[in-house]
Short mmCIF file of C-alpha atoms in Angstrom, two decimals:
data_model
loop_
_atom_site.label_atom_id
_atom_site.label_comp_id
_atom_site.label_asym_id
_atom_site.label_seq_id
_atom_site.Cartn_x
_atom_site.Cartn_y
_atom_site.Cartn_z
CA LEU A 1 33.53 1.41 1.92
CA SER A 2 36.36 2.19 4.84
CA THR A 3 37.21 -0.72 6.87
CA VAL A 4 38.96 1.82 10.03
CA ALA A 5 36.99 1.66 12.75
CA PRO A 6 35.03 4.23 13.64
CA ILE A 7 35.54 6.19 17.17
CA ILE A 8 32.42 5.97 19.18
CA ASP A 9 32.22 8.52 21.84
CA THR A 10 29.77 7.44 25.03
CA GLU A 11 28.65 9.83 27.61
CA SER A 12 26.56 9.24 30.78
CA PHE A 13 23.91 11.17 31.62
CA GLU A 14 20.97 11.85 33.85
CA TYR A 15 18.39 14.30 34.99
CA ARG A 16 16.43 14.72 38.26
CA HIS A 17 12.76 14.52 38.21
CA GLY A 18 11.67 15.28 41.94
CA ASP A 19 13.15 12.75 44.10
CA ILE A 20 14.04 10.47 41.35
CA VAL A 21 17.32 9.99 38.89
CA PHE A 22 17.12 9.00 35.37
CA ASP A 23 20.09 7.53 33.88
CA GLY A 24 20.81 7.58 30.32
CA ALA A 25 23.64 7.29 27.91
CA LEU A 26 23.98 9.35 24.68
CA VAL A 27 26.55 7.67 21.93
CA ALA A 28 27.66 9.34 18.75
CA ASP A 29 30.11 8.70 16.19
CA ARG A 30 32.86 11.14 16.20
CA ASP A 31 33.62 11.14 12.74
CA VAL A 32 30.32 11.54 11.63
CA ASP A 33 30.36 14.89 9.68
CA ALA A 34 26.58 16.25 10.64
CA ASP A 35 25.84 19.43 11.93
CA ARG A 36 22.37 18.67 13.10
CA ARG A 37 22.32 14.64 13.55
CA PRO A 38 18.94 12.42 13.92
CA ALA A 39 18.45 10.71 17.09
CA VAL A 40 17.28 7.55 18.18
CA LEU A 41 15.75 6.78 21.84
CA VAL A 42 16.33 3.22 22.63
CA LEU A 43 14.05 1.64 25.34
CA GLU A 44 14.78 -1.21 27.21
CA GLY A 45 12.22 -3.90 28.92
CA ILE A 46 11.18 -4.20 32.59
CA GLU A 47 14.83 -4.60 33.75
CA GLY A 48 15.71 -1.15 33.17
CA ARG A 49 18.63 0.83 31.05
CA THR A 50 21.07 -2.27 30.66
CA GLU A 51 24.32 -2.59 28.55
CA VAL A 52 22.11 -3.87 25.84
CA GLN A 53 20.52 -0.43 25.06
CA VAL A 54 23.96 0.71 24.92
CA ASP A 55 25.10 -1.76 22.57
CA VAL A 56 22.25 -1.08 20.11
CA ALA A 57 22.44 3.12 20.64
CA ARG A 58 26.39 1.89 19.66
CA ARG A 59 25.10 0.31 16.88
CA LEU A 60 22.95 2.97 15.52
CA ALA A 61 25.68 5.61 16.06
CA THR A 62 28.19 3.88 13.51
CA GLN A 63 25.33 4.62 11.14
CA GLY A 64 25.17 8.31 11.60
CA TYR A 65 22.56 8.40 14.54
CA LEU A 66 22.86 9.79 18.03
CA GLY A 67 21.92 6.31 19.96
CA VAL A 68 20.62 7.05 23.39
CA ALA A 69 19.97 4.15 25.73
CA VAL A 70 17.07 5.69 28.08
CA ASP A 71 16.07 4.65 31.74
CA LEU A 72 12.40 4.65 31.88
CA PHE A 73 12.26 3.83 35.91
CA GLY A 74 14.59 5.64 37.43
CA GLY A 75 15.62 5.44 40.74
CA LYS A 76 17.43 2.05 39.52
CA ARG A 77 13.77 0.21 38.65
CA LEU A 78 10.13 0.35 38.66
CA VAL A 79 9.40 -3.30 38.23
CA PRO A 80 11.71 -5.94 40.16
CA GLY A 81 13.65 -7.44 37.16
CA ARG A 82 12.79 -9.96 34.64
CA SER A 83 11.00 -12.11 36.25
CA ALA A 84 7.89 -9.70 36.37
CA ALA A 85 5.39 -10.58 33.48
CA PRO A 86 5.57 -7.92 31.15
CA SER A 87 1.73 -8.07 31.41
CA SER A 88 1.75 -6.71 34.78
CA CYS A 89 3.42 -3.51 33.32
CA ARG A 90 0.32 -2.84 31.21
CA SER A 91 -2.14 -3.90 34.16
CA SER A 92 -0.80 -0.63 36.02
CA SER A 93 -1.86 2.14 34.75
CA ARG A 94 0.03 4.17 36.75
CA THR A 95 3.28 2.58 35.62
CA ALA A 96 2.14 3.47 31.78
CA MET A 97 1.56 6.95 32.74
CA ARG A 98 4.59 7.26 34.46
CA CYS A 99 7.19 5.73 31.75
CA ALA A 100 4.71 8.14 28.95
CA GLY A 101 6.04 10.95 30.71
CA ALA A 102 9.63 9.58 31.42
CA CYS A 103 9.25 8.91 27.53
CA CYS A 104 8.35 12.49 26.54
CA THR A 105 11.05 13.79 28.95
CA TRP A 106 13.67 12.17 27.26
CA LEU A 107 12.34 13.51 23.99
CA ASP A 108 12.28 16.87 25.42
CA VAL A 109 16.07 16.26 26.59
CA VAL A 110 17.10 15.17 23.27
CA ARG A 111 15.57 17.61 21.47
CA SER A 112 17.52 20.22 23.16
CA ARG A 113 21.17 18.57 22.83
CA ALA A 114 23.29 20.61 20.36
CA GLY A 115 24.06 18.66 17.25
CA VAL A 116 20.48 16.44 17.12
CA ASP A 117 17.97 17.25 14.79
CA PRO A 118 14.68 18.19 16.72
CA ASP A 119 12.39 17.65 13.59
CA ARG A 120 14.35 14.05 13.28
CA VAL A 121 13.40 11.99 16.28
CA ALA A 122 12.65 8.14 16.48
CA THR A 123 11.86 5.53 19.48
CA ILE A 124 12.80 2.09 19.42
CA GLY A 125 11.88 -0.44 21.97
CA PHE A 126 12.43 -3.89 23.16
CA CYS A 127 9.72 -5.85 25.24
CA PHE A 128 8.37 -3.43 27.39
CA GLY A 129 9.81 -0.52 25.96
CA GLY A 130 8.19 -1.64 22.80
CA LEU A 131 4.95 -1.24 24.24
CA CYS A 132 5.53 2.28 25.30
CA VAL A 133 6.62 3.61 21.66
CA LEU A 134 3.57 2.25 20.39
CA ASP A 135 1.60 3.99 23.20
CA LEU A 136 3.84 7.01 21.88
CA ALA A 137 3.03 7.06 18.68
CA ARG A 138 -0.97 5.95 19.91
CA ALA A 139 -0.63 9.50 22.06
CA GLY A 140 0.02 11.14 19.04
CA ALA A 141 3.78 12.21 20.31
CA GLU A 142 5.41 14.22 17.29
CA VAL A 143 8.41 11.54 16.49
CA SER A 144 9.39 10.94 13.23
CA ALA A 145 9.16 7.15 13.67
CA VAL A 146 8.42 4.55 16.11
CA ALA A 147 9.79 0.66 16.14
CA SER A 148 8.66 -2.30 18.35
CA SER A 149 10.35 -5.13 18.64
CA HIS A 150 8.77 -8.22 20.55
CA GLY A 151 6.96 -5.32 22.30
CA LEU A 152 3.38 -5.71 23.71
CA LEU A 153 0.45 -4.73 21.67
CA THR A 154 -2.40 -3.96 23.87
CA PRO A 155 -3.75 -0.20 23.35
CA PRO A 156 -3.70 1.58 26.91
CA GLY A 157 -7.48 3.16 25.90
CA LEU A 158 -5.87 6.18 27.04
CA THR A 159 -5.84 8.37 24.22
CA PRO A 160 -8.99 6.74 21.86
CA GLY A 161 -8.86 8.25 18.88
CA THR A 162 -6.04 10.38 18.51
CA PRO A 163 -4.45 10.34 14.91
CA ILE A 164 -0.83 8.49 14.96
CA THR A 165 1.31 10.59 13.18
CA ALA A 166 4.70 8.78 13.50
CA ARG A 167 5.75 5.93 10.91
CA VAL A 168 4.96 2.53 13.02
CA ALA A 169 7.39 -0.73 12.44
CA VAL A 170 6.29 -3.68 14.47
CA PHE A 171 8.73 -6.58 14.75
CA HIS A 172 7.27 -9.62 16.24
CA GLY A 173 7.29 -12.98 16.79
CA TRP A 174 4.37 -15.58 15.96
CA GLU A 175 5.22 -17.80 18.86
CA ASP A 176 5.55 -14.77 21.35
CA PRO A 177 3.45 -15.77 24.44
CA PHE A 178 3.07 -12.37 25.51
CA ALA A 179 1.34 -10.66 22.76
CA THR A 180 0.42 -13.41 20.17
CA CYS A 181 -0.19 -12.36 16.72
CA ARG A 182 -3.33 -14.35 16.52
CA ARG A 183 -5.10 -11.74 19.08
CA HIS A 184 -4.17 -8.42 17.31
CA SER A 185 -4.88 -6.93 14.25
CA PRO A 186 -3.31 -4.26 12.80
CA ARG A 187 -4.83 -0.87 13.57
CA ARG A 188 -6.01 0.53 10.26
CA GLY A 189 -6.62 3.67 8.71
CA ALA A 190 -4.74 5.84 11.05
CA ASP A 191 -1.21 4.57 10.74
CA PRO A 192 -0.88 3.72 7.18
CA THR A 193 3.05 3.38 7.47
CA TRP A 194 2.93 0.64 10.04
CA ARG A 195 4.43 -2.61 8.97
CA ARG A 196 5.16 -5.90 10.81
CA LEU A 197 7.36 -8.85 10.66
CA ALA A 198 6.31 -12.04 11.99
CA GLY A 199 9.21 -13.89 12.39
CA SER A 200 9.34 -17.66 13.46
CA ARG A 201 11.38 -20.59 14.71
CA PRO A 202 11.87 -21.50 16.99
CA ARG A 203 10.77 -18.35 18.99
CA PRO A 204 10.63 -15.04 18.41
CA ARG A 205 13.98 -14.40 18.00
CA HIS A 206 14.19 -13.95 14.65
CA ALA A 207 12.56 -10.80 14.90
CA ARG A 208 14.30 -9.48 17.63
CA LEU A 209 16.98 -6.98 16.73
CA HIS A 210 19.52 -7.89 19.47
CA GLY A 211 20.97 -11.35 20.47
CA ARG A 212 20.89 -10.99 23.99
CA ASP A 213 19.75 -15.04 24.43
CA SER A 214 22.45 -15.79 22.29
CA GLY A 215 22.67 -19.25 24.16
CA ARG A 216 19.14 -20.08 22.54
CA PRO A 217 18.99 -22.23 19.16
CA ARG A 218 18.78 -19.88 15.99
CA GLY A 219 17.52 -20.21 12.50
CA PRO A 220 19.75 -19.28 9.37
CA HIS A 221 20.33 -15.65 10.16
CA PRO A 222 21.40 -15.84 13.95
CA VAL A 223 20.74 -12.46 15.86
CA ARG A 224 24.38 -11.58 17.63
CA PRO A 225 25.76 -7.90 18.12
CA GLY A 226 27.20 -6.96 15.24
CA ARG A 227 25.31 -9.19 12.51
CA ARG A 228 22.90 -7.64 10.09
CA THR A 229 19.85 -9.70 10.48
CA PRO A 230 16.60 -9.41 8.26
CA ALA A 231 15.10 -7.60 11.12
CA TRP A 232 17.89 -5.31 11.79
CA ALA A 233 18.13 -4.75 7.91
CA SER A 234 14.66 -3.84 8.09
CA LEU A 235 15.18 -1.42 11.15
CA GLU A 236 17.61 0.62 9.22
CA TRP A 237 15.57 1.08 5.87
CA PHE A 238 12.66 2.35 8.32
CA LEU A 239 15.09 4.71 10.16
CA THR A 240 16.46 6.27 6.91
CA GLU A 241 13.13 6.55 5.47
CA ALA A 242 11.85 8.18 8.21
CA PHE A 243 14.67 10.55 8.30
CA ALA A 244 15.01 11.64 4.97
CA VAL A 245 14.91 15.52 4.51
CA PRO A 246 11.98 15.65 1.99
CA MET B 1 14.85 8.66 -3.40
CA ARG B 2 18.02 10.38 -3.39
CA THR B 3 17.85 10.86 0.19
CA TRP B 4 17.87 7.45 0.90
CA ILE B 5 20.91 6.81 -1.05
CA SER B 6 23.04 9.84 0.70
CA LEU B 7 21.62 8.54 4.33
CA THR B 8 23.18 5.15 3.35
CA CYS B 9 26.09 6.53 3.08
CA PHE B 10 26.04 7.31 6.79
CA SER B 11 27.22 3.71 7.36
CA ALA B 12 29.89 3.72 4.94
CA ASN B 13 32.62 3.44 7.97
CA THR B 14 30.44 1.05 10.22
CA CYS B 15 32.43 -2.05 11.39
CA ASP B 16 29.97 -4.33 9.78
CA PRO B 17 30.37 -2.57 6.40
CA CYS B 18 27.81 -4.26 3.94
CA PRO B 19 28.25 -5.41 0.25
CA LEU B 20 24.77 -4.51 -0.08
CA ARG B 21 25.60 -0.78 -0.16
CA SER B 22 27.24 -0.96 -3.67
CA ARG B 23 26.25 0.99 -6.59
CA ALA B 24 24.81 -1.52 -8.54
CA ARG B 25 22.64 -2.32 -5.85
CA GLU B 26 21.69 1.09 -5.54
CA ARG B 27 21.08 1.46 -9.07
CA ALA B 28 19.06 -1.73 -8.74
CA ILE B 29 16.80 0.00 -5.98
CA SER B 30 16.56 3.23 -8.15
CA GLY B 31 15.04 1.08 -11.29
CA GLY B 32 18.27 2.59 -13.24
CA ALA B 33 19.92 -0.96 -13.20
CA ASP B 34 20.05 -2.55 -17.14
CA GLN B 35 22.03 -4.93 -18.27
CA ASP B 36 24.04 -4.25 -21.73
CA GLY B 37 24.16 -7.08 -23.61
CA ASN B 38 24.55 -9.69 -20.57
CA ASP B 39 20.76 -10.52 -21.14
CA ARG B 40 18.92 -12.66 -23.41
CA GLU B 41 15.64 -14.66 -24.37
CA VAL B 42 15.88 -17.93 -23.88
CA GLU B 43 12.95 -20.76 -25.32
CA TYR B 44 11.92 -23.94 -23.31
CA ARG B 45 8.90 -26.44 -23.47
CA ALA B 46 6.63 -26.68 -20.37
CA ASP B 47 3.00 -27.17 -19.66
CA ASP B 48 2.25 -28.01 -23.48
CA LEU B 49 3.54 -24.77 -24.30
CA THR B 50 6.95 -22.66 -25.52
CA MET B 51 8.17 -20.15 -22.76
CA ILE B 52 10.31 -17.30 -23.52
CA ALA B 53 11.98 -16.67 -20.63
CA HIS B 54 14.43 -13.85 -19.99
CA LEU B 55 18.30 -14.62 -18.69
CA ALA B 56 20.51 -12.14 -17.00
CA LEU B 57 23.56 -12.32 -16.31
CA PRO B 58 26.34 -10.75 -13.99
CA ASP B 59 29.41 -9.22 -15.43
CA GLY B 60 32.49 -12.15 -14.62
CA THR B 61 33.16 -15.63 -15.83
CA ASP B 62 32.76 -17.32 -12.19
CA GLN B 63 29.66 -19.38 -11.09
CA ARG B 64 26.83 -17.30 -9.04
CA PRO B 65 23.98 -17.70 -6.76
CA ALA B 66 20.80 -17.89 -9.27
CA VAL B 67 17.74 -16.83 -8.87
CA LEU B 68 14.37 -17.60 -10.46
CA ILE B 69 11.70 -15.07 -10.84
CA GLY B 70 7.92 -15.71 -11.39
CA HIS B 71 5.80 -12.82 -13.03
CA GLU B 72 2.51 -11.84 -12.29
CA GLY B 73 -0.44 -13.48 -13.43
CA ILE B 74 -0.81 -10.96 -16.39
CA GLY B 75 1.99 -12.44 -18.11
CA LEU B 76 5.93 -11.87 -18.58
CA ASN B 77 6.45 -8.02 -19.29
CA GLU B 78 9.14 -5.65 -19.39
CA TYR B 79 9.15 -4.80 -15.55
CA GLN B 80 10.29 -8.57 -14.88
CA ARG B 81 12.64 -8.61 -17.41
CA ARG B 82 14.03 -5.48 -15.34
CA ARG B 83 13.74 -7.10 -12.27
CA ALA B 84 16.23 -9.89 -13.84
CA ASN B 85 18.66 -7.46 -15.23
CA GLN B 86 18.90 -5.89 -12.06
CA LEU B 87 19.28 -8.76 -9.84
CA ALA B 88 22.49 -9.47 -12.44
CA GLU B 89 23.64 -6.23 -11.52
CA CYS B 90 23.91 -7.12 -8.05
CA GLY B 91 25.85 -10.30 -8.73
CA TYR B 92 23.10 -13.28 -9.46
CA VAL B 93 22.09 -15.19 -12.20
CA ALA B 94 18.68 -14.17 -12.81
CA LEU B 95 15.80 -15.80 -14.92
CA ALA B 96 12.47 -14.25 -15.04
CA MET B 97 10.58 -17.44 -16.25
CA ASP B 98 7.76 -17.44 -18.36
CA TYR B 99 4.40 -19.74 -17.43
CA HIS B 100 1.95 -18.19 -20.13
CA GLY B 101 3.88 -19.16 -23.07
CA GLY B 102 4.76 -15.85 -24.20
CA GLN B 103 1.06 -14.66 -23.75
CA TRP B 104 -0.38 -11.27 -22.37
CA PHE B 105 -3.52 -10.98 -20.70
CA SER B 106 -5.21 -7.58 -20.78
CA ASP B 107 -8.75 -9.12 -20.10
CA PRO B 108 -8.98 -10.54 -16.09
CA GLU B 109 -11.46 -13.17 -16.92
CA GLN B 110 -8.87 -14.79 -19.97
CA MET B 111 -6.18 -14.42 -17.13
CA MET B 112 -8.64 -16.42 -14.82
CA ALA B 113 -9.29 -19.06 -16.84
CA ARG B 114 -5.95 -20.08 -17.34
CA LEU B 115 -5.15 -19.23 -14.10
CA GLY B 116 -8.03 -20.51 -11.85
CA PRO B 117 -7.04 -24.44 -13.02
CA LEU B 118 -3.45 -24.16 -13.04
CA LEU B 119 -3.29 -22.91 -9.44
CA ALA B 120 -5.57 -25.48 -8.38
CA ASP B 121 -3.73 -28.08 -9.41
CA PRO B 122 -0.18 -27.88 -7.82
CA ASP B 123 1.63 -31.15 -9.76
CA ARG B 124 0.90 -28.57 -13.00
CA VAL B 125 2.32 -25.48 -10.83
CA ARG B 126 5.43 -27.20 -9.71
CA ALA B 127 6.37 -28.94 -13.26
CA ILE B 128 5.95 -25.37 -14.49
CA GLY B 129 8.68 -24.13 -11.70
CA ARG B 130 10.82 -26.84 -12.28
CA ALA B 131 11.15 -26.27 -16.02
CA ALA B 132 12.20 -23.03 -15.59
CA LEU B 133 14.71 -24.10 -12.84
CA ARG B 134 16.09 -26.74 -15.57
CA GLU B 135 16.63 -23.89 -17.74
CA LEU B 136 18.21 -21.15 -15.45
CA LEU B 137 20.55 -24.47 -14.32
CA ALA B 138 21.41 -25.45 -17.59
CA GLU B 139 23.53 -21.95 -17.16
CA PRO B 140 26.95 -23.12 -16.43
CA ARG B 141 27.19 -19.31 -14.72
CA ALA B 142 24.21 -20.71 -12.27
CA ASP B 143 25.69 -21.95 -8.97
CA ALA B 144 22.99 -25.07 -8.57
CA ALA B 145 24.08 -25.11 -4.55
CA ARG B 146 22.91 -21.26 -4.13
CA LEU B 147 19.33 -21.30 -5.54
CA ALA B 148 16.64 -18.95 -4.78
CA ALA B 149 13.22 -18.31 -6.23
CA VAL B 150 11.14 -14.97 -5.90
CA GLY B 151 7.72 -14.50 -7.40
CA TYR B 152 5.29 -11.88 -7.41
CA GLY B 153 1.40 -12.64 -7.60
CA ALA B 154 1.12 -16.12 -8.91
CA GLY B 155 4.43 -16.12 -9.57
CA GLY B 156 5.20 -16.47 -6.05
CA THR B 157 2.88 -19.47 -5.52
CA ILE B 158 5.00 -21.39 -8.11
CA ALA B 159 8.02 -20.08 -6.08
CA LEU B 160 6.30 -21.36 -2.67
CA GLU B 161 5.12 -24.58 -4.27
CA LEU B 162 8.60 -25.43 -5.44
CA ALA B 163 10.03 -24.62 -2.10
CA ARG B 164 7.16 -27.30 -0.73
CA ASP B 165 8.11 -29.69 -3.24
CA GLY B 166 11.72 -30.40 -1.87
CA VAL B 167 13.67 -27.72 -3.98
CA ASP B 168 16.17 -26.76 -2.00
CA LEU B 169 15.81 -23.16 -2.39
CA LYS B 170 17.78 -21.47 0.35
CA ALA B 171 15.53 -18.28 0.04
CA VAL B 172 11.86 -18.10 -0.99
CA VAL B 173 9.83 -14.68 -1.62
CA GLY B 174 6.26 -14.44 -2.35
CA VAL B 175 5.84 -10.64 -2.98
CA ASN B 176 1.78 -10.46 -3.34
CA PRO B 177 1.24 -14.07 -3.56
CA PRO B 178 -2.04 -16.09 -3.03
CA LEU B 179 -1.32 -17.92 0.48
CA GLU B 180 -3.67 -20.72 -0.37
CA THR B 181 -2.31 -24.29 -1.15
CA VAL B 182 -4.03 -27.78 -1.48
CA ARG B 183 -1.02 -29.20 -0.25
CA PRO B 184 -0.12 -27.58 3.13
CA GLU B 185 1.55 -30.53 4.49
CA ASP B 186 4.32 -30.25 2.07
CA SER B 187 5.71 -27.49 3.71
CA VAL B 188 8.06 -29.79 6.08
CA ASN B 189 10.12 -29.81 2.93
CA ILE B 190 11.24 -26.41 2.94
CA THR B 191 14.67 -25.69 3.53
CA GLY B 192 15.14 -22.20 3.05
CA HIS B 193 13.78 -19.06 4.62
CA VAL B 194 10.60 -18.11 3.47
CA LEU B 195 9.93 -14.11 2.85
CA VAL B 196 6.35 -13.10 2.06
CA CYS B 197 5.40 -9.13 1.72
CA VAL B 198 1.52 -8.67 1.71
CA GLY B 199 -0.82 -5.36 1.75
CA SER B 200 -2.98 -4.80 4.27
CA GLU B 201 -6.01 -3.63 2.11
CA ASP B 202 -5.72 -7.03 -0.51
CA PRO B 203 -9.00 -8.19 -0.89
CA LEU B 204 -6.96 -11.61 -2.52
CA VAL B 205 -4.95 -12.09 0.67
CA SER B 206 -7.40 -12.32 3.33
CA VAL B 207 -6.47 -12.70 7.00
CA GLU B 208 -7.86 -15.73 7.54
CA GLN B 209 -5.31 -16.77 4.38
CA ARG B 210 -2.58 -14.97 6.21
CA ARG B 211 -3.26 -16.74 9.48
CA SER B 212 -3.47 -20.04 7.46
CA PHE B 213 -0.24 -19.53 6.30
CA GLN B 214 1.56 -18.83 9.34
CA GLU B 215 0.28 -22.15 10.85
CA GLU B 216 1.34 -23.35 7.82
CA MET B 217 4.67 -22.34 8.26
CA GLN B 218 4.84 -22.59 12.21
CA ALA B 219 3.95 -26.36 12.09
CA ALA B 220 6.07 -27.17 9.38
CA GLY B 221 8.95 -25.36 11.49
CA VAL B 222 9.73 -23.44 8.55
CA ASP B 223 12.28 -20.13 8.75
CA TRP B 224 10.01 -17.65 7.71
CA GLN B 225 8.59 -14.44 7.87
CA LEU B 226 5.62 -12.32 6.53
CA ASN B 227 5.63 -8.51 6.11
CA ILE B 228 2.24 -6.53 6.13
CA TYR B 229 2.28 -2.87 4.60
CA GLY B 230 0.08 -0.67 6.12
CA GLY B 231 -2.51 0.44 3.16
CA ALA B 232 -1.47 -1.15 0.26
CA GLU B 233 -3.58 -3.33 -1.85
CA HIS B 234 -2.90 -6.16 -4.18
CA ALA B 235 -0.18 -6.22 -6.65
CA PHE B 236 1.61 -2.94 -4.88
CA HIS B 237 4.81 -4.13 -6.43
CA LEU B 238 3.64 -3.28 -9.81
CA PRO B 239 3.91 0.05 -11.67
CA PRO B 240 1.19 0.99 -13.72
CA VAL B 241 0.73 -0.93 -17.11
CA ASN B 242 -0.66 -0.23 -20.52
CA SER B 243 -3.68 -2.91 -21.78
CA ASP B 244 -0.82 -4.66 -23.77
CA GLY B 245 1.64 -5.01 -20.94
CA SER B 246 4.05 -2.10 -21.47
CA LEU B 247 5.14 0.24 -18.93
CA SER B 248 3.23 3.16 -18.32
CA THR B 249 3.88 6.81 -17.42
CA ALA B 250 0.81 7.18 -15.90
CA ASP B 251 0.02 7.01 -12.08
CA THR B 252 -2.47 4.22 -12.43
CA HIS B 253 -2.96 0.97 -14.32
CA GLU B 254 -4.89 1.53 -17.91
CA LEU B 255 -6.70 -1.38 -16.65
CA SER B 256 -8.34 -0.35 -13.15
CA VAL B 257 -9.56 -3.29 -11.35
CA PRO B 258 -11.10 -2.84 -7.18
CA GLY B 259 -8.55 -3.36 -4.88
CA VAL B 260 -5.61 -3.57 -7.02
CA GLY B 261 -3.52 -0.74 -6.77
CA TYR B 262 0.87 0.47 -7.31
CA HIS B 263 1.85 1.78 -3.71
CA PRO B 264 5.61 3.16 -4.76
CA ALA B 265 6.94 3.13 -1.54
CA HIS B 266 6.03 -0.15 0.05
CA ALA B 267 7.16 -1.20 -3.68
CA GLU B 268 10.64 0.12 -3.02
CA ARG B 269 10.56 -1.12 0.53
CA ALA B 270 9.71 -4.98 -0.17
CA TRP B 271 11.81 -4.69 -3.13
CA ARG B 272 14.79 -3.81 -0.37
CA GLN B 273 13.63 -6.56 1.75
CA LEU B 274 13.64 -8.66 -0.89
CA LEU B 275 17.38 -7.84 -1.61
CA ASP B 276 18.29 -7.84 2.12
CA LEU B 277 17.46 -11.45 2.33
CA LEU B 278 19.27 -12.64 -0.66
CA ASP B 279 22.32 -10.55 0.33
CA LEU B 280 22.41 -12.28 3.87
CA THR B 281 21.40 -15.80 2.21
CA PHE B 282 24.51 -15.95 0.13
CA ARG B 283 26.89 -13.77 0.94
CA ARG B 284 27.34 -13.74 4.46
CA PRO B 285 29.60 -16.50 6.11
#
């Protein structure tokens, strides 16, 4: 194994939809020798695009992917900050529809980029972003995989009966107050590759893939940027498998 | 399988190099690992039976983390012996325990006649587990301070009961284990991380069992995770075997049982999760 630090290129990217400007960051490892690399869209929560997303995208880039930190809301943000309850996002069908539209546009943007394999694109989302990626799968979007971390689980009911073609992984905390495991059973039949990881103690941290809440108490595998937690390891294999060329 | 390996190489120049990405580990995952001279059968007494276990050692002479492996209810066969060898290739001292006195049950009724009373008696289960543990730790290369237990099916129950009994296991893994216990209050004694892997369609591990287990773990303050594999039935990890316990080249088990079935993709995922947990537990500071 090489111990040389990789050279990571980060490119800001904007696109305009109507009057709204959407802001993203494309992150790639310069040393990865790939004509057409898989891409992974990273969706954050209701606070809009953050540097945490870029950190996750950077980590994905070191694994050979184009990591894309995307802005779902545009125009700074749609929902005002973390104080807004995530459930309010679900209650607003307008919000959900708008974010689904932004997701689809981002998928088109990424697929059209040079150096990206358009047939190998996945999305991962945190919190509200987790809800969005699951909605994307429920809508039958042609993505290789979706992974949700501490995302809301309630189906929007906009596309009932639509077959899910993407691989699905759900990482969730048993004590997550916004989407309790007690209330949600896995959907059967249509999505045969889903997995759920219900981590615990003291809160949903164990199931989180990044360490934004680094000040909180932790279990034996602290979630920190750069650390390979069980959830992150699981996500790595999940993406590897999803992008494997048959 | 090959694609997994080649894509994994993308990570070779990350800033977070992982020792898991060794050739030995990839051989272990692909099922190609086999010890040559570092494994042997060991006998010991437990439950009024002479147990015939399989001990596998890694290369070298130093002490290594020790892993106890519990087999499925049908008995210890080549599958779990290979697992022990594969873990040894990954650097662990591994003992594939025996809890049937060398018997292999090709008749489900005979198997349940032994398993039913056994699993209902946690004292017996724990005594059997502790006897195997003593045998494992009798090996000088086994590091008693770095101990884990993994179990498949009823073997998973033994691993979990050992943890509930207060054995200082740094990691406990159950793949397709029955999740019921008559002493859920003992889970406060669990010290290490618990990983359980079950199939969503497993008729022997109901949603209610999962829920009770989760609440038990949570109430005891255990650091735990539960992986549910979509579409998988009971024993999804176990490749087809013949009625005599030998590994089969067929696609399905010779003895077909409703609700029981091999799922190769999920089997590999669960195995990777197990290896990841051991690696994160024992090799990272």
